[in-house]
């Protein structure tokens, strides 16, 4: 399926991607020939009913899993057949993850959760402190610096998760139902943050069931039974 947006600045190119899971009793085809292109700076919503392959696609793009067939090119390099060590390095330096369930580490404070990706990159403690405190100030969560995740509201936890995802200035953010566990006000705050990040140049792929959240994106990609069935350019009414 041809992509609506074409540009020389291609960030992600997916070709005929397939993923199946096999047990002793059954084989499940989660993705069946997905082809997709995403250019730098796009905000793309991935939509479809439960079980259609949305999260599987996001996991493959994020190099958390390997496809059964097909290829993924990221920054013009084929990444599906590289070693796990190399894939981990690509993830650490280029991809931020935001999950519906936040996935914060309960034993770490807000500061420590946000700091963790920088520690993996072996950034000095002094520079880590400077970056984390600046970002907490920007997201208005600095007063929660020494709190633990269970001491925070859902909206605050998701802000911490977003801070952790963006602290390394990734080229790509993968968001899996980022407002799914939030009330409408906190959901709008999260979508506003994602929109601002996108306006600053970060590419965002967001899995969502919500047509309201999808309206913040520039393009919607619709999956059904593991296959892209349509793509649609979206109006920009919520991006002002």
Backbone as numpy.savetxt, mean C-alpha at the origin, in Angstrom:
# Nx Ny Nz CAx CAy CAz Cx Cy Cz
-5.26 -6.03 -21.21 -6.11 -4.83 -21.21 -5.23 -3.59 -21.21
-5.41 -2.70 -22.17 -4.58 -1.50 -22.20 -4.83 -0.60 -21.02
-3.79 0.08 -20.58 -3.88 1.00 -19.44 -4.41 2.35 -19.90
-5.22 2.97 -19.05 -5.77 4.28 -19.39 -4.69 5.33 -19.41
-3.74 5.25 -18.43 -2.71 6.26 -18.30 -1.40 5.73 -18.88
-0.81 6.44 -19.80 0.46 6.05 -20.38 1.48 7.14 -20.12
2.67 6.75 -19.76 3.71 7.71 -19.44 5.05 7.04 -19.58
6.09 7.83 -19.80 7.43 7.27 -19.83 7.89 6.91 -18.42
7.26 7.52 -17.39 7.67 7.27 -16.01 6.89 6.09 -15.44
7.17 4.91 -15.97 6.47 3.71 -15.53 7.06 3.22 -14.22
6.22 3.07 -13.20 6.67 2.54 -11.92 6.47 1.04 -11.82
5.33 0.58 -12.31 4.95 -0.81 -12.12 4.32 -1.35 -13.40
4.80 -2.51 -13.82 4.24 -3.16 -15.00 4.03 -4.63 -14.66
2.77 -5.06 -14.72 2.39 -6.42 -14.39 1.88 -7.09 -15.66
2.39 -8.28 -15.95 2.05 -8.95 -17.19 1.58 -10.38 -16.92
0.30 -10.64 -17.24 -0.27 -11.99 -17.21 -0.02 -12.70 -15.88
-0.26 -12.00 -14.79 0.05 -12.52 -13.46 -1.00 -13.55 -13.03
-0.50 -14.69 -12.56 -1.37 -15.75 -12.07 -0.89 -16.21 -10.70
-1.85 -16.60 -9.87 -1.51 -17.15 -8.56 -2.54 -18.20 -8.19
-2.04 -19.42 -7.93 -2.95 -20.45 -7.45 -2.41 -21.05 -6.17
-3.34 -21.49 -5.34 -3.02 -22.13 -4.07 -3.53 -23.57 -4.13
-2.70 -24.50 -3.73 -3.04 -25.92 -3.83 -3.02 -26.58 -2.46
-4.07 -27.29 -2.15 -4.10 -28.15 -0.96 -4.29 -29.60 -1.45
-4.39 -30.52 -0.51 -4.59 -31.92 -0.90 -5.93 -32.13 -1.57
-6.89 -31.26 -1.28 -8.24 -31.48 -1.78 -8.64 -30.56 -2.92
-8.07 -29.38 -2.99 -8.57 -28.41 -3.96 -7.45 -27.47 -4.42
-7.59 -26.96 -5.64 -6.70 -25.92 -6.15 -7.53 -24.66 -6.39
-7.07 -23.55 -5.82 -7.79 -22.27 -5.95 -6.98 -21.32 -6.81
-7.60 -20.79 -7.85 -6.96 -19.82 -8.72 -7.34 -18.43 -8.23
-6.41 -17.77 -7.52 -6.70 -16.47 -6.93 -6.56 -15.34 -7.94
-5.58 -15.43 -8.83 -5.39 -14.46 -9.91 -5.25 -15.22 -11.22
-5.86 -14.68 -12.26 -5.89 -15.40 -13.53 -5.57 -14.47 -14.70
-4.28 -14.19 -14.87 -3.86 -13.41 -16.03 -4.03 -11.92 -15.88
-3.65 -11.36 -14.74 -3.78 -9.91 -14.51 -2.66 -9.15 -15.21
-3.03 -8.18 -16.00 -2.09 -7.29 -16.67 -2.45 -5.85 -16.30
-1.46 -5.10 -15.81 -1.73 -3.77 -15.29 -0.46 -2.93 -15.35
-0.64 -1.64 -15.64 0.48 -0.70 -15.60 0.12 0.48 -14.70
1.09 0.89 -13.91 0.90 2.03 -13.01 2.07 2.98 -13.19
1.79 4.24 -13.46 2.83 5.22 -13.65 3.13 5.95 -12.35
4.29 6.55 -12.29 4.69 7.28 -11.08 3.69 8.40 -10.79
3.28 8.49 -9.52 2.40 9.56 -9.10 0.92 9.26 -9.24
0.56 8.07 -9.69 -0.86 7.71 -9.78 -1.42 7.34 -8.41
-2.72 7.47 -8.29 -3.48 6.96 -7.15 -4.53 6.03 -7.74
-4.37 4.73 -7.51 -5.23 3.73 -8.14 -5.99 2.97 -7.06
-7.30 2.88 -7.22 -8.14 2.07 -6.34 -8.39 0.73 -7.00
-8.17 -0.35 -6.26 -8.43 -1.70 -6.73 -9.70 -2.19 -6.05
-10.72 -2.50 -6.84 -12.04 -2.79 -6.29 -12.54 -4.14 -6.78
-13.57 -4.64 -6.08 -14.17 -5.90 -6.45 -14.73 -6.59 -5.23
-15.54 -7.63 -5.41 -16.15 -8.32 -4.27 -15.11 -9.09 -3.46
-15.48 -9.48 -2.25 -14.59 -10.29 -1.41 -14.22 -11.57 -2.15
-12.95 -11.95 -2.04 -12.48 -13.17 -2.66 -12.12 -13.06 -4.13
-12.11 -11.83 -4.66 -11.83 -11.67 -6.10 -10.34 -11.59 -6.42
-9.49 -11.51 -5.38 -8.05 -11.49 -5.63 -7.37 -10.17 -5.34
-8.09 -9.21 -4.75 -7.52 -7.88 -4.52 -6.30 -7.93 -3.60
-6.47 -8.53 -2.44 -5.37 -8.58 -1.48 -4.23 -9.45 -1.98
-4.55 -10.51 -2.70 -3.51 -11.35 -3.31 -2.66 -10.53 -4.26
-3.32 -9.72 -5.08 -2.59 -8.86 -6.01 -1.68 -7.90 -5.27
-2.19 -7.29 -4.20 -1.39 -6.35 -3.42 -0.18 -7.04 -2.79
-0.36 -8.25 -2.28 0.75 -8.99 -1.69 1.83 -9.33 -2.72
1.40 -9.64 -3.93 2.38 -9.94 -4.98 3.13 -8.68 -5.40
2.41 -7.57 -5.55 3.06 -6.31 -5.90 4.04 -5.89 -4.82
3.66 -6.13 -3.56 4.53 -5.79 -2.43 5.65 -6.77 -2.19
5.76 -7.79 -3.05 6.83 -8.79 -2.96 6.78 -9.56 -1.65
5.57 -9.70 -1.10 5.37 -10.53 0.08 5.07 -11.98 -0.30
4.79 -12.20 -1.58 4.50 -13.54 -2.10 5.00 -13.59 -3.54
5.09 -14.78 -4.09 5.57 -14.94 -5.47 4.45 -15.49 -6.34
4.35 -15.04 -7.58 3.28 -15.52 -8.46 3.54 -16.93 -8.97
2.49 -17.59 -9.41 2.63 -18.90 -10.05 3.08 -18.76 -11.49
2.73 -17.64 -12.10 3.15 -17.36 -13.48 3.03 -15.87 -13.71
3.67 -15.39 -14.79 3.63 -13.98 -15.12 4.80 -13.23 -14.52
4.81 -11.91 -14.71 5.96 -11.13 -14.27 5.51 -9.79 -13.69
6.37 -9.25 -12.80 6.19 -7.92 -12.25 7.49 -7.15 -12.48
7.38 -6.02 -13.15 8.52 -5.12 -13.30 8.29 -3.90 -12.40
9.25 -3.63 -11.54 9.18 -2.48 -10.65 10.39 -1.60 -10.93
10.14 -0.32 -11.25 11.21 0.59 -11.66 12.03 -0.01 -12.80
11.29 -0.61 -13.74 11.85 -1.16 -14.98 12.73 -2.38 -14.77
12.65 -3.01 -13.60 13.42 -4.23 -13.36 12.47 -5.36 -12.98
12.69 -6.53 -13.55 11.88 -7.70 -13.23 12.22 -8.16 -11.81
11.20 -8.26 -10.96 11.48 -8.51 -9.54 10.91 -9.82 -9.02
10.12 -10.53 -9.81 9.46 -11.73 -9.31 10.41 -12.91 -9.19
11.50 -12.87 -9.92 12.41 -14.02 -9.91 13.74 -13.72 -9.23
13.77 -12.63 -8.49 14.96 -12.31 -7.72 14.93 -13.05 -6.38
16.03 -13.06 -5.69 16.13 -13.77 -4.41 15.27 -13.07 -3.35
14.94 -13.80 -2.29 14.17 -13.21 -1.20 14.93 -12.06 -0.56
16.24 -12.19 -0.48 17.06 -11.11 0.09 16.93 -9.84 -0.74
16.95 -9.98 -2.06 16.84 -8.83 -2.94 15.44 -8.23 -2.86
14.41 -9.10 -2.82 13.03 -8.60 -2.71 12.83 -7.83 -1.41
13.42 -8.35 -0.33 13.31 -7.66 0.96 13.97 -6.28 0.90
15.08 -6.20 0.21 15.78 -4.91 0.07 14.94 -3.92 -0.73
14.29 -4.40 -1.80 13.41 -3.55 -2.60 12.25 -3.04 -1.75
11.65 -3.95 -0.97 10.54 -3.56 -0.10 10.97 -2.47 0.89
12.08 -2.70 1.56 12.52 -1.77 2.60 12.75 -0.37 2.07
13.27 -0.27 0.86 13.68 1.02 0.33 12.62 1.71 -0.52
11.62 0.96 -0.98 10.72 1.54 -1.98 9.23 1.41 -1.71
8.82 0.53 -0.77 7.40 0.22 -0.62 6.97 0.39 0.84
5.87 1.10 1.04 5.26 1.23 2.36 3.92 0.53 2.38
3.60 -0.13 3.49 2.38 -0.91 3.61 1.47 -0.31 4.68
0.17 -0.21 4.35 -0.85 0.21 5.31 -1.95 -0.84 5.29
-2.27 -1.39 6.48 -3.22 -2.48 6.56 -4.48 -2.05 7.32
-5.58 -2.75 7.05 -6.84 -2.49 7.75 -6.68 -2.71 9.25
-5.91 -3.72 9.64 -5.76 -4.07 11.06 -4.56 -3.39 11.70
-3.98 -2.41 11.03 -2.90 -1.55 11.52 -1.55 -2.28 11.59
-1.52 -3.51 12.16 -0.29 -4.31 12.23 0.84 -3.60 12.97
0.49 -2.85 14.00 1.53 -2.26 14.84 2.04 -3.31 15.81
3.25 -3.10 16.33 3.85 -4.03 17.28 3.48 -3.57 18.69
2.71 -4.39 19.39 2.15 -3.99 20.68 3.20 -3.63 21.71
4.38 -4.29 21.63 5.41 -4.08 22.64 6.24 -2.83 22.40
6.02 -2.16 21.27 6.77 -0.95 20.94 5.90 0.28 21.10
6.51 1.38 21.49 5.80 2.65 21.60 5.49 3.21 20.21
4.72 4.28 20.19 4.45 4.97 18.92 5.75 5.34 18.24
6.64 5.98 18.98 7.93 6.38 18.41 8.67 5.17 17.85
8.72 4.09 18.59 9.49 2.91 18.17 8.87 2.22 16.97
7.54 2.19 16.91 6.88 1.60 15.73 7.23 2.38 14.47
7.17 3.71 14.56 7.47 4.53 13.38 8.94 4.44 13.02
9.79 4.34 14.00 11.24 4.32 13.79 11.73 3.03 13.14
10.99 1.95 13.31 11.49 0.62 12.94 12.01 0.51 11.49
11.29 1.01 10.47 11.81 0.90 9.11 13.16 1.60 8.92
13.38 2.69 9.63 14.67 3.38 9.53 15.78 2.56 10.17
15.45 1.86 11.24 16.44 1.00 11.88 16.85 -0.13 10.94
15.87 -0.68 10.20 16.18 -1.74 9.23 17.14 -1.23 8.15
17.05 0.06 7.85 17.93 0.65 6.83 19.25 1.13 7.42
19.43 0.87 8.72 20.68 1.22 9.41 20.94 2.74 9.41
19.85 3.52 9.51 19.97 4.96 9.68 20.44 5.24 11.11
21.27 6.23 11.29 21.80 6.54 12.61 20.67 6.91 13.57
20.87 6.65 14.87 19.83 6.94 15.87 19.49 8.43 15.91
20.49 9.27 15.73 20.25 10.71 15.75 19.36 11.13 14.59
19.64 10.61 13.41 18.82 10.96 12.25 17.43 10.35 12.37
17.34 9.12 12.90 16.03 8.50 13.11 15.17 9.36 14.02
15.74 9.81 15.11 15.01 10.63 16.06 14.49 11.91 15.40
15.32 12.54 14.60 14.94 13.78 13.94 13.79 13.54 12.95
13.90 12.48 12.15 12.87 12.20 11.15 11.55 11.80 11.80
11.62 10.94 12.81 10.39 10.46 13.43 9.67 11.60 14.15
10.40 12.42 14.87 9.76 13.51 15.60 9.14 14.53 14.64
9.80 14.78 13.53 9.24 15.71 12.54 7.94 15.17 11.95
7.92 13.88 11.67 6.73 13.28 11.08 5.59 13.20 12.10
5.90 12.87 13.35 4.86 12.86 14.39 4.26 14.25 14.56
5.08 15.25 14.49 4.59 16.64 14.58 3.66 16.94 13.42
4.05 16.53 12.22 3.26 16.79 11.02 1.89 16.11 11.10
1.85 14.89 11.65 0.61 14.12 11.73 -0.15 14.36 13.03
0.36 15.26 13.86 -0.28 15.63 15.11 -0.46 14.45 16.06
0.58 13.63 16.17 0.55 12.50 17.10 1.76 12.53 18.04
2.47 13.65 18.07 3.68 13.72 18.89 3.36 13.55 20.38
2.19 14.00 20.80 1.81 13.86 22.21 1.58 12.41 22.61
1.52 11.51 21.61 1.36 10.07 21.87 2.69 9.32 21.74
3.76 10.04 21.71 5.10 9.49 21.43 5.42 8.23 22.23
5.15 8.24 23.52 5.55 7.14 24.39 4.40 6.20 24.74
3.29 6.34 24.05 2.17 5.44 24.28 2.34 4.16 23.47
1.65 3.11 23.91 1.65 1.84 23.19 0.37 1.74 22.36
0.38 0.91 21.30 -0.78 0.85 20.40 -2.11 0.63 21.11
-2.15 -0.23 22.15 -3.42 -0.50 22.82 -3.94 0.69 23.61
-3.12 1.72 23.75 -3.55 2.94 24.44 -4.10 3.99 23.47
-4.18 3.64 22.21 -4.61 4.58 21.17 -5.97 4.20 20.62
-6.67 5.19 20.09 -7.90 4.93 19.35 -7.55 4.31 17.99
-8.57 3.80 17.31 -8.34 3.23 15.99 -7.76 4.24 15.01
-8.29 5.46 15.04 -7.79 6.50 14.14 -6.34 6.85 14.42
-6.00 6.90 15.71 -4.61 7.20 16.08 -3.68 6.06 15.66
-4.13 4.81 15.83 -3.32 3.68 15.41 -3.06 3.72 13.91
-4.08 4.08 13.13 -3.88 4.12 11.69 -2.95 5.26 11.29
-2.99 6.37 12.02 -2.03 7.45 11.75 -0.61 6.98 12.02
-0.42 6.23 13.09 0.91 5.68 13.39 1.33 4.71 12.28
0.39 3.88 11.82 0.69 2.94 10.75 1.08 3.67 9.46
0.39 4.77 9.17 0.73 5.56 8.00 2.11 6.19 8.17
2.37 6.72 9.36 3.70 7.30 9.61 4.79 6.27 9.41
4.57 5.06 9.91 5.55 3.99 9.72 5.73 3.66 8.24
4.64 3.70 7.48 4.71 3.36 6.06 5.45 4.41 5.25
5.40 5.68 5.68 5.96 6.75 4.85 7.28 7.29 5.37
7.76 6.81 6.52 8.95 7.39 7.13 10.18 7.26 6.25
10.22 6.27 5.37 11.37 6.08 4.48 11.18 6.76 3.13
10.09 7.55 2.98 9.78 8.21 1.70 9.69 7.20 0.56
8.83 6.20 0.68 8.75 5.16 -0.36 8.19 5.71 -1.67
8.53 5.05 -2.75 7.98 5.43 -4.05 6.54 4.94 -4.20
6.21 3.85 -3.49 4.90 3.22 -3.64 4.32 2.89 -2.27
3.05 3.26 -2.06 2.33 2.84 -0.86 1.23 1.87 -1.29
1.19 0.73 -0.60 0.14 -0.26 -0.81 -0.78 -0.23 0.41
-2.02 0.14 0.20 -2.98 0.29 1.29 -4.11 -0.71 1.11
-4.27 -1.60 2.09 -5.29 -2.66 2.02 -6.43 -2.29 2.97
-7.54 -1.80 2.41 -8.70 -1.36 3.19 -8.28 -0.46 4.35
-7.60 0.65 4.07 -7.01 1.46 5.15 -8.02 2.11 6.08
-9.28 2.22 5.66 -10.31 2.82 6.54 -11.30 1.78 7.05
-11.03 0.52 6.78 -12.01 -0.53 7.07 -12.41 -0.65 8.52
-11.51 -0.33 9.46 -11.81 -0.44 10.89 -12.02 0.91 11.56
-12.30 1.94 10.75 -12.41 3.29 11.30 -13.82 3.84 11.13
-14.18 4.78 12.02 -15.43 5.50 11.83 -15.26 6.50 10.68
-16.36 7.14 10.29 -16.32 7.98 9.09 -15.36 9.15 9.23
-15.32 9.78 10.42 -14.44 10.94 10.60 -12.98 10.54 10.49
-12.57 9.49 11.20 -11.19 9.04 11.10 -10.87 8.49 9.71
-11.87 7.89 9.08 -11.67 7.42 7.71 -11.37 8.56 6.76
-12.10 9.66 6.92 -11.85 10.83 6.07 -10.46 11.41 6.34
-10.04 11.40 7.60 -8.69 11.90 7.93 -7.62 11.07 7.23
-7.81 9.75 7.24 -6.83 8.87 6.60 -6.81 9.11 5.09
-7.98 9.24 4.47 -8.02 9.47 3.04 -7.41 10.83 2.68
-7.60 11.82 3.54 -6.97 13.12 3.31 -5.45 12.98 3.34
-4.92 12.23 4.31 -3.47 12.03 4.40 -2.95 11.34 3.14
-3.65 10.31 2.70 -3.21 9.59 1.49 -3.24 10.51 0.28
-4.27 11.33 0.18 -4.37 12.26 -0.94 -3.22 13.27 -0.93
-2.87 13.78 0.25 -1.76 14.73 0.34 -0.44 14.06 -0.04
-0.24 12.82 0.38 0.97 12.10 0.00 1.04 11.92 -1.51
-0.10 11.61 -2.11 -0.14 11.44 -3.55 0.16 12.75 -4.27
-0.37 13.86 -3.76 -0.10 15.16 -4.38 1.39 15.52 -4.30
2.07 14.97 -3.29 3.51 15.20 -3.15 4.34 14.26 -4.02
3.66 13.35 -4.74 4.37 12.51 -5.70 4.41 11.04 -5.39
3.88 10.61 -4.24 3.91 9.20 -3.89 2.83 8.45 -4.66
3.19 7.33 -5.24 2.24 6.48 -5.95 1.49 5.62 -4.93
0.17 5.52 -5.08 -0.64 4.78 -4.12 -1.53 3.77 -4.85
-1.49 2.53 -4.38 -2.44 1.49 -4.79 -3.25 1.13 -3.57
-4.55 1.29 -3.65 -5.41 1.08 -2.50 -6.50 0.06 -2.82
-6.52 -1.03 -2.06 -7.63 -1.97 -2.13 -8.76 -1.44 -1.27
-9.97 -1.39 -1.82 -11.11 -0.89 -1.05 -12.42 -1.46 -1.58
-13.37 -1.64 -0.65 -14.75 -1.94 -1.04 -15.57 -0.66 -1.17
-15.02 0.44 -0.68 -15.78 1.67 -0.54 -15.72 2.53 -1.80
-16.85 2.77 -2.42 -16.87 3.68 -3.57 -16.56 5.10 -3.12
-16.90 5.42 -1.87 -16.60 6.74 -1.32 -15.09 6.96 -1.26
-14.35 5.98 -0.70 -12.90 6.09 -0.63 -12.27 6.04 -2.02
-12.82 5.22 -2.89 -12.26 5.09 -4.24 -12.33 6.41 -5.00
-13.29 7.27 -4.66 -13.44 8.55 -5.35 -12.26 9.49 -5.10
-11.42 9.19 -4.12 -10.20 9.97 -3.91 -9.12 9.62 -4.93
-9.26 8.47 -5.58 -8.25 8.00 -6.53 -8.47 8.63 -7.91
-7.48 8.42 -8.77 -7.58 8.91 -10.14 -8.15 7.84 -11.08
-8.02 6.59 -10.65 -8.41 5.48 -11.52 -8.87 4.31 -10.65
-9.90 3.63 -11.09 -10.37 2.43 -10.42 -10.17 1.22 -11.34
-9.63 0.16 -10.76 -9.43 -1.10 -11.47 -10.34 -2.13 -10.80
-11.20 -2.79 -11.58 -12.19 -3.70 -11.03 -11.80 -5.15 -11.30
-11.73 -5.93 -10.22 -11.40 -7.35 -10.31 -12.64 -8.20 -10.10
-12.70 -9.31 -10.80 -13.74 -10.30 -10.59 -13.15 -11.67 -10.90
-13.24 -12.57 -9.95 -12.72 -13.94 -10.11 -11.26 -13.94 -10.58
-10.47 -13.05 -9.99 -9.05 -13.04 -10.27 -8.63 -12.40 -11.57
-9.55 -11.71 -12.22 -9.28 -11.10 -13.53 -9.74 -9.64 -13.52
-8.97 -8.76 -14.15 -9.42 -7.38 -14.32 -10.52 -7.35 -15.38
-11.69 -6.88 -14.99 -12.81 -6.85 -15.92 -13.06 -5.46 -16.49
-12.56 -4.41 -15.79 -12.72 -3.06 -16.33 -11.82 -2.09 -15.58
-11.58 -0.94 -16.20 -10.86 0.17 -15.57 -11.65 1.45 -15.86
-11.57 2.38 -14.94 -12.36 3.61 -15.09 -11.58 4.80 -14.53
-11.46 5.85 -15.34 -10.92 7.11 -14.83 -11.97 7.75 -13.95
-11.53 8.28 -12.80 -12.46 8.83 -11.81 -12.42 10.35 -11.81
-13.54 10.98 -11.41 -13.55 12.42 -11.26 -12.70 12.80 -10.06
-12.26 14.03 -10.02 -11.32 14.48 -8.98 -12.00 15.32 -7.91
-13.28 15.13 -7.67 -14.03 16.01 -6.78 -13.54 15.97 -5.33
-12.93 14.87 -4.90 -12.48 14.77 -3.52 -10.99 15.03 -3.36
-10.36 15.50 -4.41 -8.90 15.69 -4.37 -8.51 17.16 -4.28
-9.50 18.03 -4.12 -9.21 19.47 -4.06 -8.68 19.85 -2.69
